[in-house]
C-alpha angles and dihedrals in degrees: 000000000000117000111243115222120194117210137172091033120125094192114047116242110236115210115232086227094054091082092090115154118247089224123045116242117251114282090243088065092053099049131064117244091259093048092048092050090051091047092052093043094052112048096167117111096235093051093049093047088052090050092052089053090056092044093052090051092053094046094051090048088053090047090057091051092050091051093047088054094044090242093152098163089055089046090054093050094046093051089056090050092050089053091050091049090054089055091053091048089051091052089056089056092047090056096046115099111172118092092218089058096043091052098037126133089251090062091048092049091052092048091052091047092050091056090057096042092051090052091048093051089047089055094045092053090065090061099057132072115284095247089066094061097096094061091053091049092050092051093047090051092054092047091048090051090052091048091050090052091052092047091053089052091051099040105026113227095343093132098048113113094016098090125063120229092263129085117287113266119243107203126209114329091211090060099053123099143136110278120247091258095068140051117280114224099178113015131064113240093246090070096053096079096063096033093055089043091236119143121247091252092052092049091050090052091054091050091048098049114062098161110102099231093051093046090052089052091053092049090049090050090052092051093046093048091055094050092047093051092047091051091048091054094044090054093044092239126162124248109256105220119216116204089345092296118157121237104269090207096047094115097039116109124221088258091051091053097046089047091052090048091053093046091050093053091045089049090056092051094049093046094050093043094051094046091049098044097043093037095232094138132048121258088244093057092046092050093048090050092050091049092052092047093048093049095049099039089060087058094045101049098065090051093061099065096065088052090054089053088051089055090051092049091049092043087232105158095180092053091046092053092047088051090054089052090048093049092048095051090045092055090046088052092049094049093040094051091049091051091047090053091052104267115145117259116253 
């Protein structure tokens, strides 16, 4: 999300959502009676992680209803509670010791759900008054930290060395959405095409192809097309027209193309994960998809570093941050595909 700077104001504007407590409320105050009974009845890590996934779903559904009814005070309070819940979920992971628990399907399901919830909250933020932005940003940061913790459990140290010491960049809130491979909780499908920075033709291909292997191919084509166009521009090359067709990416900025690349790779991960976890694709199809991803991602990763240097040369902070996101998701895809194909975790 974009950082919001206030200028020309003598008295600072205090966000209603900036009143976060320094200490999280007790867990019993964050759960319903039924949820608390289930939490107390099931002390095992996997069961509690699964419970937190269900709780997050319910809270974000409630958040949407509050916003639809313009209940902004309730929205502020609920965002703080979601942040606190993410802290409690993170504590569960800190206390878990067994590898089979840390890399269980319950952990993977929660990680997938967090991706979608973060996108939903990003979308919801654009529908409320500007002074409420900080609370959304705080909640998203806590959910992203929880997701990073889960990813490190699942993939070892895959993310180390990818981030800089600074805070993770957020990108443009108007550009964020759930990719066409998942379930949209906040945005109508018609908006996905422009928000993901996919072309109309690419979006139609994704809608047309429901088989996992073919969808992965389309996502890889989207990612490859962006890297090729970026390289062409960096080298000052001319667009080679085929059958007098215009360049479909002619009006896409560098940021647009890196964003589309990142969304395409993330789309692959979510599609493969969901098919594997919910057993809606054969093992053969999943393996073929992983092989294609692993082969291409090794080609893609080296092409990202020169683009980062371009961002530095242009002093383009937004592009640089998007590049960091793209590099991170690419490394996760590389490590994840290797693990899926049977390589030992590192």
